[in-house]
C-alpha cells in the first residue's frame, strides 16, 4: 500500500531522512501528537468539539508531517444520539519522494454514526470514508461500515458487532466480534472481548492493527483472531 508517515528525522551523512508513523493500509493507527482540544457545552442536545495537532518535533524537511485538525458535531437527546466528524492530517512521504521529504500528503477521514437506546437493547451503526490525497493522485476511498448491539442484563452487558471494509468498490475484509462485561461497582467492571477478522484474497489486515504482518497474522487473505480480558476502572 501507499505509505503515510506522521514524523520525520533529518538525514545523517548520505542517508535518507527517517520516517515513522503509520501506513495507508491501517488508517486507524494514525496518532495526532501535541494536540489541543475544545468541547462545547450541550445546548438543546447539540454539542461541538474541535482539535488541532501540532504534530511531532520533525527535524527533517517535512516540517508539517503529523499536523492536523478535526471537528465533530453531536446531537444527543433522550434515546437518540447522532454524530458527524471530520479529520485531516498531513503526512511526510509519498511514493518515491521519501528522500525529498515531502509533506504534501493529506489523510482525510469522515465519519457518521448514531445509536438508539430501546431500553432492553441499544442499536448502533456507523459509516467511515478515508481518502489519501497528494499532488500526484487521489487514492481509492477506504470505506468502513459497522453495526452493533448491546443489551444490559442486570450487572452484565452483552455486546456484538459486525464490520465490513471496502477499497473503492472491492470488499477487502470483514470482522465479527462479541463481548461481555460485568459491573463489580459503579466504577469497576470485568470485561472480555473476542473478534474474528476474515480477509479477502490479497489483503492482510489484523486484529492488532498491523497490516499483512505482526504477531497476530502474516498471510494475506487469511484470518486474524483476538481475545482480550481485563478490568476497567473509572477514576
PDB file of C-alpha atoms in Angstrom:
ATOM      1  CA  UNK A   1       0.000   0.000   0.000  1.00  0.00           C
ATOM      2  CA  UNK A   2       0.977   3.642  -0.372  1.00  0.00           C
ATOM      3  CA  UNK A   3       2.935   4.854   2.645  1.00  0.00           C
ATOM      4  CA  UNK A   4       1.821   7.596   5.011  1.00  0.00           C
ATOM      5  CA  UNK A   5       4.133   8.858   7.771  1.00  0.00           C
ATOM      6  CA  UNK A   6       3.463  11.287  10.605  1.00  0.00           C
ATOM      7  CA  UNK A   7       7.003  12.100  11.772  1.00  0.00           C
ATOM      8  CA  UNK A   8      10.436  12.584  10.243  1.00  0.00           C
ATOM      9  CA  UNK A   9      14.034  12.789  11.453  1.00  0.00           C
ATOM     10  CA  UNK A  10      16.747  14.564   9.455  1.00  0.00           C
ATOM     11  CA  UNK A  11      19.181  12.576   7.326  1.00  0.00           C
ATOM     12  CA  UNK A  12      22.682  11.921   8.664  1.00  0.00           C
ATOM     13  CA  UNK A  13      25.534  11.867   6.164  1.00  0.00           C
ATOM     14  CA  UNK A  14      24.331  10.346   2.898  1.00  0.00           C
ATOM     15  CA  UNK A  15      21.375   8.562   4.472  1.00  0.00           C
ATOM     16  CA  UNK A  16      17.814   9.430   3.538  1.00  0.00           C
ATOM     17  CA  UNK A  17      15.510  11.060   6.097  1.00  0.00           C
ATOM     18  CA  UNK A  18      13.988   8.609   8.561  1.00  0.00           C
ATOM     19  CA  UNK A  19      10.206   8.464   8.724  1.00  0.00           C
ATOM     20  CA  UNK A  20       7.967   6.912  11.358  1.00  0.00           C
ATOM     21  CA  UNK A  21       4.223   6.605  11.719  1.00  0.00           C
ATOM     22  CA  UNK A  22       1.596   4.509  10.056  1.00  0.00           C
ATOM     23  CA  UNK A  23       0.581   3.276   6.620  1.00  0.00           C
ATOM     24  CA  UNK A  24      -2.347   3.682   4.265  1.00  0.00           C
ATOM     25  CA  UNK A  25      -3.131   0.030   4.950  1.00  0.00           C
ATOM     26  CA  UNK A  26      -4.190   0.920   8.509  1.00  0.00           C
ATOM     27  CA  UNK A  27      -5.746   4.397   8.852  1.00  0.00           C
ATOM     28  CA  UNK A  28      -6.962   3.701  12.383  1.00  0.00           C
ATOM     29  CA  UNK A  29      -3.342   3.744  13.571  1.00  0.00           C
ATOM     30  CA  UNK A  30      -2.828   7.480  12.912  1.00  0.00           C
ATOM     31  CA  UNK A  31      -1.739   9.297  16.046  1.00  0.00           C
ATOM     32  CA  UNK A  32      -2.140  13.064  16.434  1.00  0.00           C
ATOM     33  CA  UNK A  33       0.556  14.276  18.835  1.00  0.00           C
ATOM     34  CA  UNK A  34       0.848  17.506  20.840  1.00  0.00           C
ATOM     35  CA  UNK A  35      -2.807  18.384  20.398  1.00  0.00           C
ATOM     36  CA  UNK A  36      -5.216  20.832  21.996  1.00  0.00           C
ATOM     37  CA  UNK A  37      -8.986  20.287  22.047  1.00  0.00           C
ATOM     38  CA  UNK A  38     -12.215  22.075  22.930  1.00  0.00           C
ATOM     39  CA  UNK A  39     -15.657  20.601  23.670  1.00  0.00           C
ATOM     40  CA  UNK A  40     -18.630  22.951  23.917  1.00  0.00           C
ATOM     41  CA  UNK A  41     -21.440  22.780  26.486  1.00  0.00           C
ATOM     42  CA  UNK A  42     -24.550  20.893  25.400  1.00  0.00           C
ATOM     43  CA  UNK A  43     -27.250  23.215  24.028  1.00  0.00           C
ATOM     44  CA  UNK A  44     -30.671  21.697  23.197  1.00  0.00           C
ATOM     45  CA  UNK A  45     -28.956  18.352  22.684  1.00  0.00           C
ATOM     46  CA  UNK A  46     -26.235  19.726  20.380  1.00  0.00           C
ATOM     47  CA  UNK A  47     -22.527  19.955  21.126  1.00  0.00           C
ATOM     48  CA  UNK A  48     -19.407  20.573  19.056  1.00  0.00           C
ATOM     49  CA  UNK A  49     -15.795  19.571  19.544  1.00  0.00           C
ATOM     50  CA  UNK A  50     -12.606  20.577  17.763  1.00  0.00           C
ATOM     51  CA  UNK A  51      -8.959  19.565  17.985  1.00  0.00           C
ATOM     52  CA  UNK A  52      -5.684  20.775  16.458  1.00  0.00           C
ATOM     53  CA  UNK A  53      -2.449  18.782  16.440  1.00  0.00           C
ATOM     54  CA  UNK A  54       0.935  20.496  16.269  1.00  0.00           C
ATOM     55  CA  UNK A  55       2.445  17.169  15.207  1.00  0.00           C
ATOM     56  CA  UNK A  56       5.808  15.741  16.130  1.00  0.00           C
ATOM     57  CA  UNK A  57       9.040  17.681  16.502  1.00  0.00           C
ATOM     58  CA  UNK A  58      10.209  16.977  12.955  1.00  0.00           C
ATOM     59  CA  UNK A  59      13.883  17.691  12.335  1.00  0.00           C
ATOM     60  CA  UNK A  60      13.786  16.842   8.638  1.00  0.00           C
ATOM     61  CA  UNK A  61      12.396  18.794   5.691  1.00  0.00           C
ATOM     62  CA  UNK A  62       8.832  17.513   6.164  1.00  0.00           C
ATOM     63  CA  UNK A  63       8.075  20.025   8.900  1.00  0.00           C
ATOM     64  CA  UNK A  64       4.272  19.754   8.645  1.00  0.00           C
ATOM     65  CA  UNK A  65       4.126  15.958   8.864  1.00  0.00           C
ATOM     66  CA  UNK A  66       1.761  14.900  11.630  1.00  0.00           C
ATOM     67  CA  UNK A  67      -0.060  18.214  11.938  1.00  0.00           C
ATOM     68  CA  UNK A  68      -3.826  18.034  11.615  1.00  0.00           C
ATOM     69  CA  UNK A  69      -7.243  19.194  12.687  1.00  0.00           C
ATOM     70  CA  UNK A  70     -10.594  17.590  13.425  1.00  0.00           C
ATOM     71  CA  UNK A  71     -14.140  18.673  14.236  1.00  0.00           C
ATOM     72  CA  UNK A  72     -17.258  16.875  15.458  1.00  0.00           C
ATOM     73  CA  UNK A  73     -20.951  17.765  15.696  1.00  0.00           C
ATOM     74  CA  UNK A  74     -23.110  15.660  18.034  1.00  0.00           C
ATOM     75  CA  UNK A  75     -26.820  15.542  18.799  1.00  0.00           C
ATOM     76  CA  UNK A  76     -27.871  13.509  21.838  1.00  0.00           C
ATOM     77  CA  UNK A  77     -31.365  13.796  23.252  1.00  0.00           C
ATOM     78  CA  UNK A  78     -33.225  11.016  25.033  1.00  0.00           C
ATOM     79  CA  UNK A  79     -32.551   7.598  23.459  1.00  0.00           C
ATOM     80  CA  UNK A  80     -31.179   9.043  20.191  1.00  0.00           C
ATOM     81  CA  UNK A  81     -27.582  10.046  19.506  1.00  0.00           C
ATOM     82  CA  UNK A  82     -26.070  11.090  16.159  1.00  0.00           C
ATOM     83  CA  UNK A  83     -22.556  12.331  15.472  1.00  0.00           C
ATOM     84  CA  UNK A  84     -20.607  13.502  12.414  1.00  0.00           C
ATOM     85  CA  UNK A  85     -16.852  14.015  12.480  1.00  0.00           C
ATOM     86  CA  UNK A  86     -14.142  15.013  10.019  1.00  0.00           C
ATOM     87  CA  UNK A  87     -10.362  14.918  10.347  1.00  0.00           C
ATOM     88  CA  UNK A  88      -7.410  15.866   8.129  1.00  0.00           C
ATOM     89  CA  UNK A  89      -3.767  15.011   8.878  1.00  0.00           C
ATOM     90  CA  UNK A  90      -0.662  15.862   6.855  1.00  0.00           C
ATOM     91  CA  UNK A  91       1.825  13.120   6.008  1.00  0.00           C
ATOM     92  CA  UNK A  92       5.528  13.095   5.268  1.00  0.00           C
ATOM     93  CA  UNK A  93       6.046  10.607   2.463  1.00  0.00           C
ATOM     94  CA  UNK A  94       4.515   9.727  -0.895  1.00  0.00           C
ATOM     95  CA  UNK A  95       5.730   7.165  -3.400  1.00  0.00           C
ATOM     96  CA  UNK A  96       9.409   7.749  -4.170  1.00  0.00           C
ATOM     97  CA  UNK A  97       9.672  11.192  -2.519  1.00  0.00           C
ATOM     98  CA  UNK A  98      10.967   9.744   0.779  1.00  0.00           C
ATOM     99  CA  UNK A  99      14.426  11.207   0.288  1.00  0.00           C
ATOM    100  CA  UNK A 100      12.960  14.557  -0.708  1.00  0.00           C
ATOM    101  CA  UNK A 101      10.923  14.705   2.491  1.00  0.00           C
ATOM    102  CA  UNK A 102       7.612  15.828   1.013  1.00  0.00           C
ATOM    103  CA  UNK A 103       4.851  16.744   3.481  1.00  0.00           C
ATOM    104  CA  UNK A 104       2.146  17.402   0.868  1.00  0.00           C
ATOM    105  CA  UNK A 105       0.220  14.226   1.612  1.00  0.00           C
ATOM    106  CA  UNK A 106      -3.096  14.614   3.405  1.00  0.00           C
ATOM    107  CA  UNK A 107      -5.234  11.950   5.040  1.00  0.00           C
ATOM    108  CA  UNK A 108      -8.937  12.912   5.242  1.00  0.00           C
ATOM    109  CA  UNK A 109     -11.444  10.923   7.306  1.00  0.00           C
ATOM    110  CA  UNK A 110     -15.213  11.488   7.502  1.00  0.00           C
ATOM    111  CA  UNK A 111     -17.415   9.519   9.896  1.00  0.00           C
ATOM    112  CA  UNK A 112     -21.155   9.414  10.540  1.00  0.00           C
ATOM    113  CA  UNK A 113     -22.549   7.344  13.393  1.00  0.00           C
ATOM    114  CA  UNK A 114     -25.617   7.018  15.540  1.00  0.00           C
ATOM    115  CA  UNK A 115     -27.365   4.915  18.164  1.00  0.00           C
ATOM    116  CA  UNK A 116     -30.831   4.405  19.588  1.00  0.00           C
ATOM    117  CA  UNK A 117     -31.451   3.023  23.065  1.00  0.00           C
ATOM    118  CA  UNK A 118     -34.619   0.926  23.294  1.00  0.00           C
ATOM    119  CA  UNK A 119     -34.003   0.184  26.979  1.00  0.00           C
ATOM    120  CA  UNK A 120     -33.716  -3.579  26.672  1.00  0.00           C
ATOM    121  CA  UNK A 121     -31.020  -3.101  23.998  1.00  0.00           C
ATOM    122  CA  UNK A 122     -29.138  -0.378  22.136  1.00  0.00           C
ATOM    123  CA  UNK A 123     -28.589  -0.445  18.372  1.00  0.00           C
ATOM    124  CA  UNK A 124     -25.730   1.480  16.755  1.00  0.00           C
ATOM    125  CA  UNK A 125     -24.325   1.968  13.266  1.00  0.00           C
ATOM    126  CA  UNK A 126     -21.522   3.928  11.638  1.00  0.00           C
ATOM    127  CA  UNK A 127     -20.023   4.655   8.227  1.00  0.00           C
ATOM    128  CA  UNK A 128     -16.461   5.932   7.622  1.00  0.00           C
ATOM    129  CA  UNK A 129     -14.611   7.047   4.488  1.00  0.00           C
ATOM    130  CA  UNK A 130     -10.818   7.519   4.366  1.00  0.00           C
ATOM    131  CA  UNK A 131      -9.112   9.338   1.484  1.00  0.00           C
ATOM    132  CA  UNK A 132      -5.384   9.775   0.869  1.00  0.00           C
ATOM    133  CA  UNK A 133      -4.577  12.796  -1.302  1.00  0.00           C
ATOM    134  CA  UNK A 134      -1.362  14.251  -2.719  1.00  0.00           C
ATOM    135  CA  UNK A 135      -0.138  16.465  -5.530  1.00  0.00           C
ATOM    136  CA  UNK A 136       0.002  13.392  -7.749  1.00  0.00           C
ATOM    137  CA  UNK A 137      -3.108  11.364  -7.084  1.00  0.00           C
ATOM    138  CA  UNK A 138      -6.196  10.572  -5.052  1.00  0.00           C
ATOM    139  CA  UNK A 139      -6.159   7.049  -3.669  1.00  0.00           C
ATOM    140  CA  UNK A 140      -9.242   4.859  -3.786  1.00  0.00           C
ATOM    141  CA  UNK A 141     -11.561   5.550  -0.902  1.00  0.00           C
ATOM    142  CA  UNK A 142     -11.307   3.121   2.008  1.00  0.00           C
ATOM    143  CA  UNK A 143     -14.852   2.594   3.295  1.00  0.00           C
ATOM    144  CA  UNK A 144     -15.872   1.019   6.595  1.00  0.00           C
ATOM    145  CA  UNK A 145     -19.347   0.109   7.847  1.00  0.00           C
ATOM    146  CA  UNK A 146     -20.123  -1.041  11.381  1.00  0.00           C
ATOM    147  CA  UNK A 147     -23.324  -2.192  13.058  1.00  0.00           C
ATOM    148  CA  UNK A 148     -23.561  -3.130  16.716  1.00  0.00           C
ATOM    149  CA  UNK A 149     -25.903  -4.069  19.511  1.00  0.00           C
ATOM    150  CA  UNK A 150     -25.574  -4.076  23.295  1.00  0.00           C
ATOM    151  CA  UNK A 151     -28.006  -5.421  25.888  1.00  0.00           C
ATOM    152  CA  UNK A 152     -27.867  -4.973  29.685  1.00  0.00           C
ATOM    153  CA  UNK A 153     -28.932  -7.947  31.816  1.00  0.00           C
ATOM    154  CA  UNK A 154     -28.627  -6.808  35.413  1.00  0.00           C
ATOM    155  CA  UNK A 155     -24.917  -6.115  36.085  1.00  0.00           C
ATOM    156  CA  UNK A 156     -23.970  -7.882  32.821  1.00  0.00           C
ATOM    157  CA  UNK A 157     -23.790  -6.137  29.422  1.00  0.00           C
ATOM    158  CA  UNK A 158     -23.683  -8.283  26.270  1.00  0.00           C
ATOM    159  CA  UNK A 159     -22.263  -6.809  23.055  1.00  0.00           C
ATOM    160  CA  UNK A 160     -21.873  -7.816  19.404  1.00  0.00           C
ATOM    161  CA  UNK A 161     -20.689  -6.017  16.263  1.00  0.00           C
ATOM    162  CA  UNK A 162     -20.009  -6.567  12.565  1.00  0.00           C
ATOM    163  CA  UNK A 163     -17.595  -4.512  10.443  1.00  0.00           C
ATOM    164  CA  UNK A 164     -17.055  -4.571   6.676  1.00  0.00           C
ATOM    165  CA  UNK A 165     -14.273  -2.776   4.789  1.00  0.00           C
ATOM    166  CA  UNK A 166     -14.077  -1.879   1.099  1.00  0.00           C
ATOM    167  CA  UNK A 167     -11.328  -0.309  -1.008  1.00  0.00           C
ATOM    168  CA  UNK A 168     -13.201   1.515  -3.726  1.00  0.00           C
ATOM    169  CA  UNK A 169     -15.921  -0.933  -4.746  1.00  0.00           C
ATOM    170  CA  UNK A 170     -13.966  -4.042  -3.738  1.00  0.00           C
ATOM    171  CA  UNK A 171     -14.583  -5.773  -0.422  1.00  0.00           C
ATOM    172  CA  UNK A 172     -11.279  -6.346   1.395  1.00  0.00           C
ATOM    173  CA  UNK A 173     -12.456  -7.918   4.648  1.00  0.00           C
ATOM    174  CA  UNK A 174     -14.994  -8.208   7.421  1.00  0.00           C
ATOM    175  CA  UNK A 175     -14.896  -8.686  11.186  1.00  0.00           C
ATOM    176  CA  UNK A 176     -17.367 -10.072  13.718  1.00  0.00           C
ATOM    177  CA  UNK A 177     -16.945  -9.532  17.446  1.00  0.00           C
ATOM    178  CA  UNK A 178     -18.713 -10.389  20.696  1.00  0.00           C
ATOM    179  CA  UNK A 179     -18.093  -9.128  24.200  1.00  0.00           C
ATOM    180  CA  UNK A 180     -19.357  -9.179  27.752  1.00  0.00           C
ATOM    181  CA  UNK A 181     -18.771  -7.006  30.810  1.00  0.00           C
ATOM    182  CA  UNK A 182     -19.741  -7.449  34.445  1.00  0.00           C
ATOM    183  CA  UNK A 183     -20.136  -4.452  36.752  1.00  0.00           C
ATOM    184  CA  UNK A 184     -18.481  -5.015  40.113  1.00  0.00           C
ATOM    185  CA  UNK A 185     -19.437  -1.475  41.155  1.00  0.00           C
ATOM    186  CA  UNK A 186     -20.378   1.860  39.563  1.00  0.00           C
ATOM    187  CA  UNK A 187     -16.748   2.437  38.600  1.00  0.00           C
ATOM    188  CA  UNK A 188     -15.231  -1.034  38.166  1.00  0.00           C
ATOM    189  CA  UNK A 189     -16.074  -3.820  35.715  1.00  0.00           C
ATOM    190  CA  UNK A 190     -14.646  -7.061  34.369  1.00  0.00           C
ATOM    191  CA  UNK A 191     -14.700  -7.463  30.578  1.00  0.00           C
ATOM    192  CA  UNK A 192     -13.859  -9.948  27.818  1.00  0.00           C
ATOM    193  CA  UNK A 193     -13.999  -9.469  24.028  1.00  0.00           C
ATOM    194  CA  UNK A 194     -13.393 -11.819  21.099  1.00  0.00           C
ATOM    195  CA  UNK A 195     -13.042 -10.849  17.418  1.00  0.00           C
ATOM    196  CA  UNK A 196     -12.610 -12.804  14.187  1.00  0.00           C
ATOM    197  CA  UNK A 197     -11.380 -10.953  11.082  1.00  0.00           C
ATOM    198  CA  UNK A 198     -11.616 -12.560   7.625  1.00  0.00           C
ATOM    199  CA  UNK A 199      -9.541 -11.016   4.806  1.00  0.00           C
ATOM    200  CA  UNK A 200     -10.263 -11.204   1.110  1.00  0.00           C
ATOM    201  CA  UNK A 201      -7.504 -12.509  -1.180  1.00  0.00           C
ATOM    202  CA  UNK A 202      -4.568 -10.102  -1.371  1.00  0.00           C
ATOM    203  CA  UNK A 203      -5.296  -8.231   1.863  1.00  0.00           C
ATOM    204  CA  UNK A 204      -3.775  -8.762   5.288  1.00  0.00           C
ATOM    205  CA  UNK A 205      -5.476  -6.673   7.971  1.00  0.00           C
ATOM    206  CA  UNK A 206      -5.242  -7.998  11.512  1.00  0.00           C
ATOM    207  CA  UNK A 207      -6.941  -7.583  14.879  1.00  0.00           C
ATOM    208  CA  UNK A 208      -3.979  -5.812  16.481  1.00  0.00           C
ATOM    209  CA  UNK A 209      -3.831  -3.122  13.784  1.00  0.00           C
ATOM    210  CA  UNK A 210      -0.802  -4.362  11.843  1.00  0.00           C
ATOM    211  CA  UNK A 211      -1.097  -4.696   8.081  1.00  0.00           C
ATOM    212  CA  UNK A 212      -0.134  -8.026   6.491  1.00  0.00           C
ATOM    213  CA  UNK A 213       2.253  -8.952   9.289  1.00  0.00           C
ATOM    214  CA  UNK A 214       2.917  -8.827  13.009  1.00  0.00           C
ATOM    215  CA  UNK A 215       2.359 -11.336  15.763  1.00  0.00           C
ATOM    216  CA  UNK A 216      -1.311 -11.998  15.033  1.00  0.00           C
ATOM    217  CA  UNK A 217      -1.156 -12.949  11.355  1.00  0.00           C
ATOM    218  CA  UNK A 218       1.293 -12.894   8.469  1.00  0.00           C
ATOM    219  CA  UNK A 219      -0.628 -14.212   5.437  1.00  0.00           C
ATOM    220  CA  UNK A 220      -2.634 -12.013   3.103  1.00  0.00           C
ATOM    221  CA  UNK A 221      -6.096 -13.408   2.509  1.00  0.00           C
ATOM    222  CA  UNK A 222      -6.067 -15.191   5.857  1.00  0.00           C
ATOM    223  CA  UNK A 223      -7.877 -14.784   9.162  1.00  0.00           C
ATOM    224  CA  UNK A 224      -6.935 -12.949  12.328  1.00  0.00           C
ATOM    225  CA  UNK A 225      -8.449 -13.687  15.732  1.00  0.00           C
ATOM    226  CA  UNK A 226      -8.065 -11.863  19.010  1.00  0.00           C
ATOM    227  CA  UNK A 227      -9.173 -12.289  22.628  1.00  0.00           C
ATOM    228  CA  UNK A 228      -8.816  -9.690  25.364  1.00  0.00           C
ATOM    229  CA  UNK A 229      -9.783  -9.770  29.036  1.00  0.00           C
ATOM    230  CA  UNK A 230      -9.276  -7.236  31.764  1.00  0.00           C
ATOM    231  CA  UNK A 231     -10.545  -4.945  34.486  1.00  0.00           C
ATOM    232  CA  UNK A 232     -11.831  -1.436  33.725  1.00  0.00           C
ATOM    233  CA  UNK A 233     -11.794   1.177  36.498  1.00  0.00           C
ATOM    234  CA  UNK A 234     -13.011   4.769  36.123  1.00  0.00           C
ATOM    235  CA  UNK A 235     -11.071   7.211  38.297  1.00  0.00           C
TER     236      UNK A 235
END
